[in-house]
Every structure is written in C-alpha cells, then in structure tokens.
Amino acid sequence: MSSHEYAVPAEGLDAAEVAEPGAVTIVVPTFNESANIRQLLHQITESVPARLPCEVVFVDDSTDDTPEVIRAAAQDCPFPVAVLHREEPAGGLGGAVVEGLKAASSDWIVVMDGDCQHPPSLVPELVATGERTNAGLVVASRYIKGGSRAGLAGSYRVAVSRGATWLTKALFPRRLHGISDPMSGFFAIRRSVVTADVLKPLGYKILLELAVRSRPRQVAEVPFVFQDRFAGESKSTAQEGFRFLRHLVGLRTASPVARMVGFGLIGASGFVPNLVGLWALTVLGLHYVPAEILANQLGVAWNFLLIEQLLFRDRRAHRRWWDRLGRFALLANADLVLRIPLIALLVDRFGMGALPATAFALVMTFVLRFVGTEALVYLPRRRGDRTTPRRAV
C-alpha cells in the first residue's frame, strides 16, 4: 500500500474517528466502481445513520477515477467517509478487505460490495443480530428462508455460485458449520474477534478466508436478497475463478498433514510428464539411461510448478525463484540417488524382499523429500536475527 487518501465530510469530522462506542465501520473494497459510488452512499445515508452511528471506509484498487468520485460524494454525507487507495493491490479484493479491517476502529465492521448488490438497509439488522445472539460473525445469506440470489445474472453464474458453495462446504464441513452461504461478500464481524495478521487472502472470497483461518465460536445468519448490479460489469471472471480454486487448495493444505498429502499427490502426478518425456526421447533414439535422467527433470519441473502455486505460494518471498528451483531439483534428484542404495541395504543386509524394500524406500525418501523441501526451499533464511524478505516471482 503506497498511499493513503482521505475524504472528509463537510462537517469537518476526522474520517478515522468513530462517532461513539457501538458504532459500525462499513468497509467497501472497490475496483473501478465510480458509477456506483454516489448511489451506494445515498443508500447508506437513507438507511443506516438514523438507526446506527457509522463510518464508511473504501479500500480502493481502481485504475479509474473512483477515489475522486468518493471524495466528491463524501461532501454530502452526514457520516465520516475515508478512502484508502492502494497502488499495489496485494491479495485482490480480499486483501483490500483485510486493509479495511485493520483500519476500522468501531466495535462492529460490516463488509459489503461497492456495486449496490448488497442492500445497506440490512446493516443495522446484521449488527443487531450479532448483539442479540452474542455472535462474533453475522453472515447475510442468500440460501436461508427469506434470502434470494435474484441478482445473479444468468444460469451460468447461478450454477457457478452453487457449485462453489457446495465445494467449499464439502472441503470445510467443520469450519463452515452454520454458514449456509460461505461465498457471501456481505457480513458483519466484531473487531475483537478479527485476527487480521493470520489472514492470507487471494481473490475476493474473504468470508471463506475469515471462517477457515479465524472463525469466531458463535456465528449467526440473516437472510438477504441479492440485488441487481446498479452499474458497470461483474468482476467475476475466469481468472478470478482460478484464483478461487487456488485459494481453496491453499486453505485445505494449510496443516502439515494435509500439505504432505498434497505433496504426495503432486509427486504422483509428476509421473505423467516423466513417462511422456521418456517415451519421446527413446522414440528419437536416445539411450534409455540418459533419456530417463532427462525425463525425470520434466517431472521435477512439473512438480515444482504445482507446489509453487498450490502448496507454498505464501512462502515464496524468502528466496528467488531460481534459488528455489535449484534446491528443489537437487532434492528431487537426490531422491533417486538415495533410493537405490537404500533398497540394496534393506535387501542384502536385512533380508527384505525386493518389493517391500522398494515400498519402504519410497516412503522414506518421500518423507525426507517433503521435510527437506519445507526446510531447505521454503523456510526463511536465517541472517543473524533478521530475515530479508524478497518479492515473490
């Protein structure tokens, strides 16, 4: 985040102040939503301040004039309005929400989109439900009685939304228990239960990130009708869909055991490029021994790319990419060198059969490779008491 810009209403209130304890900070992540800003602030003005003291914090990643529109529109608002513009939109809209959570100082924080599909009239009810039920998180859900996804444009988006909801609930049944709409971008959370530093958002599904990494004990839901977009186009692209899937894998493999399972599955998938490369090289007339050595490097490269993207994406900043690749390739090839002597030792010295010795050697070298990959490739380097992070490539 390279710059902070604040829009202050005509009354002269400091945009960082909250009117009184019990007030709500409405955090709105925006990306090129200039055509929706005045309508959104008008809706908030009409429905929130009379029932609940509020402030609005826009966290903006726009490349258009959205920050200027916010500053101009804020002059007509009876509540503080702030805009935090990020030149480097790390984490996408989810990262913007995390910045807003850190900046908020109210007892309650409500997160909502800037395209007017989330009705601001529901903000007081979200907070009131949290107070009444002593919940730390209150989700506005399209999938409970009284809710509707009417504003989703087209059967394709409806199918994608339902499929994503089913997938996330299947992957995280315990963490998402009691949350019928984990894809919702409209929710209220107590500032006291937010641990922003543990959040690692990727894309726009910040509620899923919150629920999995920092879920409050008590969760409540309020039905809401998903509105039509007021202006502009949806930001739900195929690229965002891939980021969402990658985020799911990252969340699911956050524990060491799950990460080891993922490491094994990726390793098994590396046999495909390995065998294809071996076949191609031998067809071209290369002897099978150098062909196997070269083909193994294809499997190593395949495994490295998947591990980088799916398992250790958040740890790539500690070393440059060529350093990580070199260390990973060294470990992967050392596995071959170690496995054969280990099998020979088990057979000749301990009298094991060739098949169980091979299986045991595969398991042992797999565990060593996984531990070595974590420790030697992706853990921070020690430089005295300091670690110098590098930007991931």
mmCIF file of C-alpha atoms in Angstrom:
data_model
loop_
_atom_site.group_PDB
_atom_site.id
_atom_site.type_symbol
_atom_site.label_atom_id
_atom_site.label_comp_id
_atom_site.label_asym_id
_atom_site.label_seq_id
_atom_site.Cartn_x
_atom_site.Cartn_y
_atom_site.Cartn_z
ATOM 1 C CA MET A 1 0.000 0.000 0.000
ATOM 2 C CA SER A 2 1.699 3.109 -1.143
ATOM 3 C CA SER A 3 -0.683 5.955 -0.374
ATOM 4 C CA HIS A 4 -3.488 6.923 1.970
ATOM 5 C CA GLU A 5 -6.064 9.427 0.809
ATOM 6 C CA TYR A 6 -8.947 10.573 2.968
ATOM 7 C CA ALA A 7 -12.214 12.227 2.012
ATOM 8 C CA VAL A 8 -13.692 14.190 4.888
ATOM 9 C CA PRO A 9 -17.349 15.301 5.014
ATOM 10 C CA ALA A 10 -18.339 18.953 5.206
ATOM 11 C CA GLU A 11 -18.886 18.861 8.974
ATOM 12 C CA GLY A 12 -15.095 18.520 9.413
ATOM 13 C CA LEU A 13 -15.197 15.190 11.218
ATOM 14 C CA ASP A 14 -11.994 13.181 11.206
ATOM 15 C CA ALA A 15 -12.572 10.217 8.880
ATOM 16 C CA ALA A 16 -10.632 7.907 11.200
ATOM 17 C CA GLU A 17 -12.901 8.643 14.183
ATOM 18 C CA VAL A 18 -15.944 6.634 15.167
ATOM 19 C CA ALA A 19 -18.983 8.510 16.378
ATOM 20 C CA GLU A 20 -19.340 6.519 19.613
ATOM 21 C CA PRO A 21 -18.797 3.015 21.032
ATOM 22 C CA GLY A 22 -21.158 0.549 19.413
ATOM 23 C CA ALA A 23 -20.905 2.257 16.053
ATOM 24 C CA VAL A 24 -20.212 0.375 12.834
ATOM 25 C CA THR A 25 -17.477 0.731 10.250
ATOM 26 C CA ILE A 26 -18.668 -0.208 6.769
ATOM 27 C CA VAL A 27 -15.725 -1.494 4.736
ATOM 28 C CA VAL A 28 -16.212 -1.380 0.962
ATOM 29 C CA PRO A 29 -13.494 -2.807 -1.333
ATOM 30 C CA THR A 30 -13.673 -1.156 -4.761
ATOM 31 C CA PHE A 31 -12.166 -1.716 -8.168
ATOM 32 C CA ASN A 32 -13.371 0.683 -10.855
ATOM 33 C CA GLU A 33 -16.797 1.269 -9.298
ATOM 34 C CA SER A 34 -17.040 5.034 -9.893
ATOM 35 C CA ALA A 35 -20.518 4.760 -11.448
ATOM 36 C CA ASN A 36 -21.883 3.112 -8.262
ATOM 37 C CA ILE A 37 -20.366 5.291 -5.522
ATOM 38 C CA ARG A 38 -22.979 8.052 -5.267
ATOM 39 C CA GLN A 39 -25.853 5.561 -5.319
ATOM 40 C CA LEU A 40 -24.213 3.417 -2.634
ATOM 41 C CA LEU A 41 -23.530 6.356 -0.328
ATOM 42 C CA HIS A 42 -27.094 7.605 -0.899
ATOM 43 C CA GLN A 43 -28.475 4.193 0.116
ATOM 44 C CA ILE A 44 -26.278 4.125 3.227
ATOM 45 C CA THR A 45 -27.369 7.659 4.138
ATOM 46 C CA GLU A 46 -31.038 6.711 3.750
ATOM 47 C CA SER A 47 -30.916 3.553 5.871
ATOM 48 C CA VAL A 48 -28.023 3.410 8.347
ATOM 49 C CA PRO A 49 -27.181 6.634 10.312
ATOM 50 C CA ALA A 50 -30.663 7.119 11.751
ATOM 51 C CA ARG A 51 -30.523 3.659 13.341
ATOM 52 C CA LEU A 52 -26.779 3.205 13.945
ATOM 53 C CA PRO A 53 -23.793 5.596 14.059
ATOM 54 C CA CYS A 54 -21.479 4.710 11.208
ATOM 55 C CA GLU A 55 -18.394 5.499 9.209
ATOM 56 C CA VAL A 56 -17.516 4.211 5.729
ATOM 57 C CA VAL A 57 -14.039 3.118 4.685
ATOM 58 C CA PHE A 58 -13.442 2.493 0.990
ATOM 59 C CA VAL A 59 -10.318 0.459 0.204
ATOM 60 C CA ASP A 60 -9.701 1.169 -3.443
ATOM 61 C CA ASP A 61 -7.623 -0.650 -6.062
ATOM 62 C CA SER A 62 -9.099 1.250 -9.006
ATOM 63 C CA THR A 63 -7.425 2.380 -12.199
ATOM 64 C CA ASP A 64 -10.238 4.849 -12.958
ATOM 65 C CA ASP A 65 -11.469 7.953 -11.112
ATOM 66 C CA THR A 66 -13.199 6.067 -8.264
ATOM 67 C CA PRO A 67 -11.140 7.777 -5.490
ATOM 68 C CA GLU A 68 -12.003 11.240 -6.831
ATOM 69 C CA VAL A 69 -15.696 10.319 -7.064
ATOM 70 C CA ILE A 70 -15.628 9.101 -3.448
ATOM 71 C CA ARG A 71 -14.042 12.333 -2.256
ATOM 72 C CA ALA A 72 -16.650 14.406 -4.056
ATOM 73 C CA ALA A 73 -19.611 12.288 -2.922
ATOM 74 C CA ALA A 74 -18.388 12.296 0.699
ATOM 75 C CA GLN A 75 -19.107 16.003 0.980
ATOM 76 C CA ASP A 76 -22.847 15.268 1.038
ATOM 77 C CA CYS A 77 -22.666 12.503 3.661
ATOM 78 C CA PRO A 78 -23.645 13.028 7.321
ATOM 79 C CA PHE A 79 -21.015 10.490 8.471
ATOM 80 C CA PRO A 80 -17.225 10.175 8.086
ATOM 81 C CA VAL A 81 -16.040 8.700 4.787
ATOM 82 C CA ALA A 82 -12.458 7.591 4.155
ATOM 83 C CA VAL A 83 -10.782 6.247 1.042
ATOM 84 C CA LEU A 84 -7.621 4.191 1.229
ATOM 85 C CA HIS A 85 -6.131 3.847 -2.252
ATOM 86 C CA ARG A 86 -3.645 1.022 -2.870
ATOM 87 C CA GLU A 87 -1.188 1.307 -5.747
ATOM 88 C CA GLU A 88 -0.264 -2.370 -5.288
ATOM 89 C CA PRO A 89 -3.485 -4.398 -4.823
ATOM 90 C CA ALA A 90 -1.940 -7.343 -2.944
ATOM 91 C CA GLY A 91 -4.469 -10.144 -2.369
ATOM 92 C CA GLY A 92 -7.091 -8.617 -4.686
ATOM 93 C CA LEU A 93 -10.412 -7.522 -3.207
ATOM 94 C CA GLY A 94 -9.851 -9.864 -0.271
ATOM 95 C CA GLY A 95 -6.594 -8.084 0.505
ATOM 96 C CA ALA A 96 -8.443 -4.767 0.317
ATOM 97 C CA VAL A 97 -10.925 -6.006 2.922
ATOM 98 C CA VAL A 98 -8.072 -7.005 5.248
ATOM 99 C CA GLU A 99 -6.666 -3.470 4.962
ATOM 100 C CA GLY A 100 -10.101 -2.148 5.835
ATOM 101 C CA LEU A 101 -10.366 -4.461 8.843
ATOM 102 C CA LYS A 102 -7.037 -3.163 10.111
ATOM 103 C CA ALA A 103 -8.098 0.455 9.614
ATOM 104 C CA ALA A 104 -11.511 0.117 11.303
ATOM 105 C CA SER A 105 -11.932 1.183 14.910
ATOM 106 C CA SER A 106 -15.638 0.508 15.545
ATOM 107 C CA ASP A 107 -16.980 -2.318 17.672
ATOM 108 C CA TRP A 108 -18.573 -3.805 14.555
ATOM 109 C CA ILE A 109 -17.290 -3.985 10.985
ATOM 110 C CA VAL A 110 -19.635 -4.653 8.076
ATOM 111 C CA VAL A 111 -18.089 -5.739 4.765
ATOM 112 C CA MET A 112 -20.089 -5.166 1.606
ATOM 113 C CA ASP A 113 -19.523 -4.767 -2.139
ATOM 114 C CA GLY A 114 -19.468 -1.421 -3.895
ATOM 115 C CA ASP A 115 -21.857 -2.337 -6.730
ATOM 116 C CA CYS A 116 -25.123 -1.879 -4.748
ATOM 117 C CA GLN A 117 -25.968 -5.611 -4.860
ATOM 118 C CA HIS A 118 -25.756 -5.723 -1.053
ATOM 119 C CA PRO A 119 -28.588 -3.630 0.469
ATOM 120 C CA PRO A 120 -27.232 -1.178 3.110
ATOM 121 C CA SER A 121 -30.644 -1.260 4.802
ATOM 122 C CA LEU A 122 -29.595 -4.638 6.229
ATOM 123 C CA VAL A 123 -26.511 -3.235 8.028
ATOM 124 C CA PRO A 124 -28.344 -2.345 11.295
ATOM 125 C CA GLU A 125 -30.009 -5.773 11.343
ATOM 126 C CA LEU A 126 -26.679 -7.551 10.917
ATOM 127 C CA VAL A 127 -25.239 -5.696 13.899
ATOM 128 C CA ALA A 128 -28.418 -6.083 15.981
ATOM 129 C CA THR A 129 -28.448 -9.839 15.308
ATOM 130 C CA GLY A 130 -24.834 -10.082 16.431
ATOM 131 C CA GLU A 131 -25.611 -8.224 19.660
ATOM 132 C CA ARG A 132 -28.762 -10.248 20.314
ATOM 133 C CA THR A 133 -27.128 -13.643 19.754
ATOM 134 C CA ASN A 134 -23.687 -12.709 21.092
ATOM 135 C CA ALA A 135 -22.241 -13.831 17.750
ATOM 136 C CA GLY A 136 -18.819 -12.756 16.547
ATOM 137 C CA LEU A 137 -19.778 -13.136 12.877
ATOM 138 C CA VAL A 138 -23.133 -12.497 11.205
ATOM 139 C CA VAL A 139 -23.456 -13.579 7.577
ATOM 140 C CA ALA A 140 -26.013 -12.177 5.140
ATOM 141 C CA SER A 141 -27.137 -15.353 3.385
ATOM 142 C CA ARG A 142 -28.914 -15.917 0.089
ATOM 143 C CA TYR A 143 -29.623 -19.537 0.957
ATOM 144 C CA ILE A 144 -31.797 -19.427 4.064
ATOM 145 C CA LYS A 145 -35.526 -18.726 4.283
ATOM 146 C CA GLY A 146 -36.206 -15.170 3.140
ATOM 147 C CA GLY A 147 -32.985 -14.937 1.110
ATOM 148 C CA SER A 148 -32.603 -14.967 -2.657
ATOM 149 C CA ARG A 149 -29.854 -14.914 -5.278
ATOM 150 C CA ALA A 150 -32.124 -12.988 -7.689
ATOM 151 C CA GLY A 151 -29.377 -10.529 -8.655
ATOM 152 C CA LEU A 152 -27.104 -13.215 -10.088
ATOM 153 C CA ALA A 153 -27.136 -12.634 -13.842
ATOM 154 C CA GLY A 154 -27.797 -15.787 -15.853
ATOM 155 C CA SER A 155 -27.981 -19.501 -15.185
ATOM 156 C CA TYR A 156 -24.212 -19.875 -15.636
ATOM 157 C CA ARG A 157 -23.385 -17.591 -12.693
ATOM 158 C CA VAL A 158 -26.056 -19.277 -10.584
ATOM 159 C CA ALA A 159 -24.549 -22.692 -11.341
ATOM 160 C CA VAL A 160 -21.018 -21.470 -10.578
ATOM 161 C CA SER A 161 -22.144 -19.910 -7.302
ATOM 162 C CA ARG A 162 -23.975 -23.036 -6.167
ATOM 163 C CA GLY A 163 -21.080 -25.260 -7.234
ATOM 164 C CA ALA A 164 -18.547 -23.134 -5.359
ATOM 165 C CA THR A 165 -20.754 -23.162 -2.258
ATOM 166 C CA TRP A 166 -21.104 -26.954 -2.358
ATOM 167 C CA LEU A 167 -17.365 -27.431 -2.891
ATOM 168 C CA THR A 168 -16.296 -25.184 -0.034
ATOM 169 C CA LYS A 169 -18.767 -26.735 2.408
ATOM 170 C CA ALA A 170 -17.589 -30.221 1.384
ATOM 171 C CA LEU A 171 -13.940 -29.277 1.941
ATOM 172 C CA PHE A 172 -14.500 -27.476 5.263
ATOM 173 C CA PRO A 173 -17.540 -29.091 6.920
ATOM 174 C CA ARG A 174 -16.474 -28.194 10.470
ATOM 175 C CA ARG A 175 -15.253 -24.661 9.870
ATOM 176 C CA LEU A 176 -18.286 -23.758 7.753
ATOM 177 C CA HIS A 177 -20.854 -25.395 10.010
ATOM 178 C CA GLY A 178 -23.732 -22.982 10.451
ATOM 179 C CA ILE A 179 -22.740 -20.870 7.430
ATOM 180 C CA SER A 180 -25.091 -21.585 4.532
ATOM 181 C CA ASP A 181 -23.528 -19.002 2.209
ATOM 182 C CA PRO A 182 -19.705 -19.044 2.548
ATOM 183 C CA MET A 183 -19.460 -17.252 -0.818
ATOM 184 C CA SER A 184 -21.291 -14.203 0.557
ATOM 185 C CA GLY A 185 -19.378 -10.939 0.441
ATOM 186 C CA PHE A 186 -21.824 -9.302 2.872
ATOM 187 C CA PHE A 187 -21.273 -9.875 6.596
ATOM 188 C CA ALA A 188 -20.680 -8.225 9.969
ATOM 189 C CA ILE A 189 -17.840 -9.151 12.293
ATOM 190 C CA ARG A 190 -16.787 -7.932 15.724
ATOM 191 C CA ARG A 191 -13.463 -6.127 15.651
ATOM 192 C CA SER A 192 -12.423 -8.007 18.797
ATOM 193 C CA VAL A 193 -12.558 -11.397 17.017
ATOM 194 C CA VAL A 194 -10.644 -10.338 13.896
ATOM 195 C CA THR A 195 -7.060 -11.575 13.703
ATOM 196 C CA ALA A 196 -6.073 -9.780 10.532
ATOM 197 C CA ASP A 197 -2.435 -10.886 10.667
ATOM 198 C CA VAL A 198 -3.339 -14.565 10.135
ATOM 199 C CA LEU A 199 -5.376 -13.832 7.013
ATOM 200 C CA LYS A 200 -3.828 -14.603 3.616
ATOM 201 C CA PRO A 201 -6.497 -13.591 1.103
ATOM 202 C CA LEU A 202 -6.281 -14.457 -2.562
ATOM 203 C CA GLY A 203 -9.108 -13.005 -4.654
ATOM 204 C CA TYR A 204 -12.469 -11.811 -3.476
ATOM 205 C CA LYS A 205 -13.877 -14.547 -1.181
ATOM 206 C CA ILE A 206 -12.751 -13.025 2.097
ATOM 207 C CA LEU A 207 -15.562 -14.562 4.177
ATOM 208 C CA LEU A 208 -14.234 -18.044 3.388
ATOM 209 C CA GLU A 209 -10.759 -16.917 4.458
ATOM 210 C CA LEU A 210 -12.114 -15.485 7.719
ATOM 211 C CA ALA A 211 -14.231 -18.538 8.510
ATOM 212 C CA VAL A 212 -11.413 -21.032 7.911
ATOM 213 C CA ARG A 213 -8.470 -19.184 9.450
ATOM 214 C CA SER A 214 -10.117 -17.056 12.142
ATOM 215 C CA ARG A 215 -13.646 -18.320 12.746
ATOM 216 C CA PRO A 216 -15.447 -16.928 15.820
ATOM 217 C CA ARG A 217 -17.111 -19.513 18.068
ATOM 218 C CA GLN A 218 -20.588 -18.084 17.605
ATOM 219 C CA VAL A 219 -21.952 -17.441 14.103
ATOM 220 C CA ALA A 220 -25.393 -16.151 13.080
ATOM 221 C CA GLU A 221 -27.109 -15.575 9.736
ATOM 222 C CA VAL A 222 -29.583 -13.054 8.346
ATOM 223 C CA PRO A 223 -31.402 -13.613 5.028
ATOM 224 C CA PHE A 224 -30.897 -11.114 2.237
ATOM 225 C CA VAL A 225 -31.987 -10.695 -1.359
ATOM 226 C CA PHE A 226 -29.029 -10.286 -3.717
ATOM 227 C CA GLN A 227 -29.797 -7.182 -5.794
ATOM 228 C CA ASP A 228 -29.109 -6.368 -9.436
ATOM 229 C CA ARG A 229 -25.865 -4.517 -10.050
ATOM 230 C CA PHE A 230 -26.572 -0.764 -10.275
ATOM 231 C CA ALA A 231 -23.914 -0.001 -12.930
ATOM 232 C CA GLY A 232 -20.801 -1.480 -14.506
ATOM 233 C CA GLU A 233 -19.802 -5.092 -15.050
ATOM 234 C CA SER A 234 -19.199 -8.008 -12.729
ATOM 235 C CA LYS A 235 -15.604 -8.662 -11.631
ATOM 236 C CA SER A 236 -16.266 -12.421 -11.558
ATOM 237 C CA THR A 237 -14.015 -13.545 -14.400
ATOM 238 C CA ALA A 238 -12.471 -16.888 -15.304
ATOM 239 C CA GLN A 239 -9.190 -15.621 -13.842
ATOM 240 C CA GLU A 240 -10.917 -14.941 -10.527
ATOM 241 C CA GLY A 241 -12.349 -18.448 -10.689
ATOM 242 C CA PHE A 242 -8.863 -19.952 -10.981
ATOM 243 C CA ARG A 243 -7.643 -17.772 -8.129
ATOM 244 C CA PHE A 244 -10.543 -19.027 -6.044
ATOM 245 C CA LEU A 245 -9.656 -22.675 -6.730
ATOM 246 C CA ARG A 246 -6.016 -21.998 -5.904
ATOM 247 C CA HIS A 247 -7.124 -20.300 -2.697
ATOM 248 C CA LEU A 248 -9.215 -23.340 -1.777
ATOM 249 C CA VAL A 249 -6.204 -25.611 -2.206
ATOM 250 C CA GLY A 250 -4.079 -23.285 -0.099
ATOM 251 C CA LEU A 251 -6.650 -23.238 2.707
ATOM 252 C CA ARG A 252 -7.148 -27.004 2.592
ATOM 253 C CA THR A 253 -3.405 -27.724 2.711
ATOM 254 C CA ALA A 254 -2.613 -25.252 5.489
ATOM 255 C CA SER A 255 -1.959 -28.025 8.046
ATOM 256 C CA PRO A 256 1.302 -30.039 7.803
ATOM 257 C CA VAL A 257 -0.535 -33.356 7.344
ATOM 258 C CA ALA A 258 -2.764 -32.009 4.563
ATOM 259 C CA ARG A 259 0.245 -30.350 2.954
ATOM 260 C CA MET A 260 2.129 -33.656 2.983
ATOM 261 C CA VAL A 261 -0.828 -35.403 1.325
ATOM 262 C CA GLY A 262 -0.942 -32.682 -1.319
ATOM 263 C CA PHE A 263 2.816 -33.017 -1.795
ATOM 264 C CA GLY A 264 2.394 -36.739 -2.413
ATOM 265 C CA LEU A 265 -0.450 -36.279 -4.892
ATOM 266 C CA ILE A 266 1.532 -33.700 -6.821
ATOM 267 C CA GLY A 267 4.539 -36.012 -6.809
ATOM 268 C CA ALA A 268 2.419 -38.854 -8.187
ATOM 269 C CA SER A 269 1.107 -36.593 -10.947
ATOM 270 C CA GLY A 270 4.719 -35.951 -11.979
ATOM 271 C CA PHE A 271 4.944 -39.476 -13.358
ATOM 272 C CA VAL A 272 2.837 -38.359 -16.352
ATOM 273 C CA PRO A 273 5.284 -35.810 -17.835
ATOM 274 C CA ASN A 274 8.146 -38.112 -16.817
ATOM 275 C CA LEU A 275 6.772 -41.062 -18.788
ATOM 276 C CA VAL A 276 5.740 -38.915 -21.752
ATOM 277 C CA GLY A 277 9.229 -37.421 -21.898
ATOM 278 C CA LEU A 278 10.872 -40.850 -21.609
ATOM 279 C CA TRP A 279 8.730 -42.180 -24.456
ATOM 280 C CA ALA A 280 9.504 -39.194 -26.693
ATOM 281 C CA LEU A 281 13.257 -39.313 -26.060
ATOM 282 C CA THR A 282 13.555 -43.055 -26.668
ATOM 283 C CA VAL A 283 11.484 -42.762 -29.853
ATOM 284 C CA LEU A 284 14.026 -40.174 -31.019
ATOM 285 C CA GLY A 285 16.742 -42.765 -30.484
ATOM 286 C CA LEU A 286 18.266 -41.670 -27.179
ATOM 287 C CA HIS A 287 19.552 -44.430 -24.899
ATOM 288 C CA TYR A 288 17.124 -45.176 -22.083
ATOM 289 C CA VAL A 289 19.553 -44.230 -19.260
ATOM 290 C CA PRO A 290 20.190 -40.598 -20.295
ATOM 291 C CA ALA A 291 16.570 -40.480 -21.507
ATOM 292 C CA GLU A 292 15.383 -41.399 -18.007
ATOM 293 C CA ILE A 293 17.632 -38.771 -16.430
ATOM 294 C CA LEU A 294 16.345 -36.053 -18.767
ATOM 295 C CA ALA A 295 12.723 -37.191 -18.497
ATOM 296 C CA ASN A 296 12.969 -37.093 -14.723
ATOM 297 C CA GLN A 297 13.722 -33.369 -14.981
ATOM 298 C CA LEU A 298 10.365 -32.850 -16.709
ATOM 299 C CA GLY A 299 8.676 -34.450 -13.699
ATOM 300 C CA VAL A 300 10.747 -32.272 -11.384
ATOM 301 C CA ALA A 301 9.729 -29.104 -13.266
ATOM 302 C CA TRP A 302 6.058 -30.174 -13.255
ATOM 303 C CA ASN A 303 6.126 -30.875 -9.513
ATOM 304 C CA PHE A 304 7.926 -27.605 -8.789
ATOM 305 C CA LEU A 305 5.348 -25.518 -10.668
ATOM 306 C CA LEU A 306 2.387 -27.149 -8.915
ATOM 307 C CA ILE A 307 3.999 -26.999 -5.476
ATOM 308 C CA GLU A 308 4.842 -23.322 -6.002
ATOM 309 C CA GLN A 309 1.277 -22.440 -6.991
ATOM 310 C CA LEU A 310 -0.709 -24.739 -4.714
ATOM 311 C CA LEU A 311 1.252 -25.556 -1.555
ATOM 312 C CA PHE A 312 3.864 -22.911 -0.826
ATOM 313 C CA ARG A 313 2.597 -19.820 -2.619
ATOM 314 C CA ASP A 314 2.702 -17.731 0.565
ATOM 315 C CA ARG A 315 6.315 -18.739 1.311
ATOM 316 C CA ARG A 316 7.911 -17.842 -1.994
ATOM 317 C CA ALA A 317 9.138 -14.425 -0.886
ATOM 318 C CA HIS A 318 12.034 -15.818 1.158
ATOM 319 C CA ARG A 319 14.158 -16.880 -1.837
ATOM 320 C CA ARG A 320 14.438 -16.001 -5.500
ATOM 321 C CA TRP A 321 12.722 -18.370 -7.941
ATOM 322 C CA TRP A 322 15.955 -19.780 -9.384
ATOM 323 C CA ASP A 323 17.245 -20.496 -5.868
ATOM 324 C CA ARG A 324 14.032 -22.347 -5.015
ATOM 325 C CA LEU A 325 14.089 -24.274 -8.296
ATOM 326 C CA GLY A 326 17.731 -25.288 -7.879
ATOM 327 C CA ARG A 327 17.234 -26.524 -4.333
ATOM 328 C CA PHE A 328 14.053 -28.383 -5.258
ATOM 329 C CA ALA A 329 15.714 -30.061 -8.269
ATOM 330 C CA LEU A 330 18.683 -31.072 -6.126
ATOM 331 C CA LEU A 331 16.406 -32.698 -3.547
ATOM 332 C CA ALA A 332 14.299 -34.438 -6.199
ATOM 333 C CA ASN A 333 17.324 -35.913 -7.960
ATOM 334 C CA ALA A 334 18.995 -36.839 -4.684
ATOM 335 C CA ASP A 335 15.913 -38.954 -4.051
ATOM 336 C CA LEU A 336 16.863 -41.185 -6.987
ATOM 337 C CA VAL A 337 20.474 -41.454 -5.845
ATOM 338 C CA LEU A 338 19.457 -42.326 -2.282
ATOM 339 C CA ARG A 339 16.688 -44.773 -3.100
ATOM 340 C CA ILE A 340 18.769 -47.418 -4.912
ATOM 341 C CA PRO A 341 21.466 -47.806 -2.187
ATOM 342 C CA LEU A 342 18.718 -47.884 0.446
ATOM 343 C CA ILE A 343 16.902 -50.690 -1.369
ATOM 344 C CA ALA A 344 20.181 -52.633 -1.720
ATOM 345 C CA LEU A 345 20.893 -52.185 2.002
ATOM 346 C CA LEU A 346 17.435 -53.414 3.010
ATOM 347 C CA VAL A 347 17.652 -56.470 0.732
ATOM 348 C CA ASP A 348 21.267 -57.517 1.294
ATOM 349 C CA ARG A 349 21.753 -56.531 4.934
ATOM 350 C CA PHE A 350 18.300 -57.004 6.446
ATOM 351 C CA GLY A 351 16.977 -59.753 4.171
ATOM 352 C CA MET A 352 13.877 -57.909 2.995
ATOM 353 C CA GLY A 353 12.214 -58.842 -0.271
ATOM 354 C CA ALA A 354 12.732 -56.516 -3.209
ATOM 355 C CA LEU A 355 9.087 -55.360 -3.304
ATOM 356 C CA PRO A 356 8.694 -54.418 0.393
ATOM 357 C CA ALA A 357 12.185 -52.901 0.370
ATOM 358 C CA THR A 358 11.240 -50.737 -2.602
ATOM 359 C CA ALA A 359 7.977 -49.668 -0.956
ATOM 360 C CA PHE A 360 9.766 -48.812 2.304
ATOM 361 C CA ALA A 361 12.439 -46.862 0.433
ATOM 362 C CA LEU A 362 9.784 -44.906 -1.489
ATOM 363 C CA VAL A 363 8.034 -43.929 1.748
ATOM 364 C CA MET A 364 11.278 -42.967 3.488
ATOM 365 C CA THR A 365 12.610 -40.878 0.627
ATOM 366 C CA PHE A 366 9.202 -39.248 0.167
ATOM 367 C CA VAL A 367 9.120 -38.121 3.811
ATOM 368 C CA LEU A 368 12.713 -36.898 3.613
ATOM 369 C CA ARG A 369 11.957 -35.028 0.378
ATOM 370 C CA PHE A 370 8.886 -33.357 1.888
ATOM 371 C CA VAL A 371 10.737 -32.309 5.062
ATOM 372 C CA GLY A 372 13.718 -31.183 3.003
ATOM 373 C CA THR A 373 11.511 -29.145 0.665
ATOM 374 C CA GLU A 374 9.883 -27.306 3.561
ATOM 375 C CA ALA A 375 13.128 -26.750 5.463
ATOM 376 C CA LEU A 376 15.605 -26.058 2.666
ATOM 377 C CA VAL A 377 13.471 -24.459 -0.046
ATOM 378 C CA TYR A 378 10.581 -22.575 1.579
ATOM 379 C CA LEU A 379 11.530 -21.678 5.138
ATOM 380 C CA PRO A 380 13.078 -18.213 5.677
ATOM 381 C CA ARG A 381 16.853 -17.977 5.690
ATOM 382 C CA ARG A 382 18.498 -17.031 8.966
ATOM 383 C CA ARG A 383 20.708 -13.942 8.831
ATOM 384 C CA GLY A 384 21.596 -13.319 12.409
ATOM 385 C CA ASP A 385 18.385 -12.108 13.966
ATOM 386 C CA ARG A 386 16.936 -10.761 10.708
ATOM 387 C CA THR A 387 15.360 -12.248 7.630
ATOM 388 C CA THR A 388 15.328 -10.195 4.464
ATOM 389 C CA PRO A 389 12.185 -10.994 2.512
ATOM 390 C CA ARG A 390 12.213 -10.872 -1.249
ATOM 391 C CA ARG A 391 9.351 -10.186 -3.540
ATOM 392 C CA ALA A 392 7.920 -13.435 -4.912
ATOM 393 C CA VAL A 393 8.281 -14.074 -8.628
#
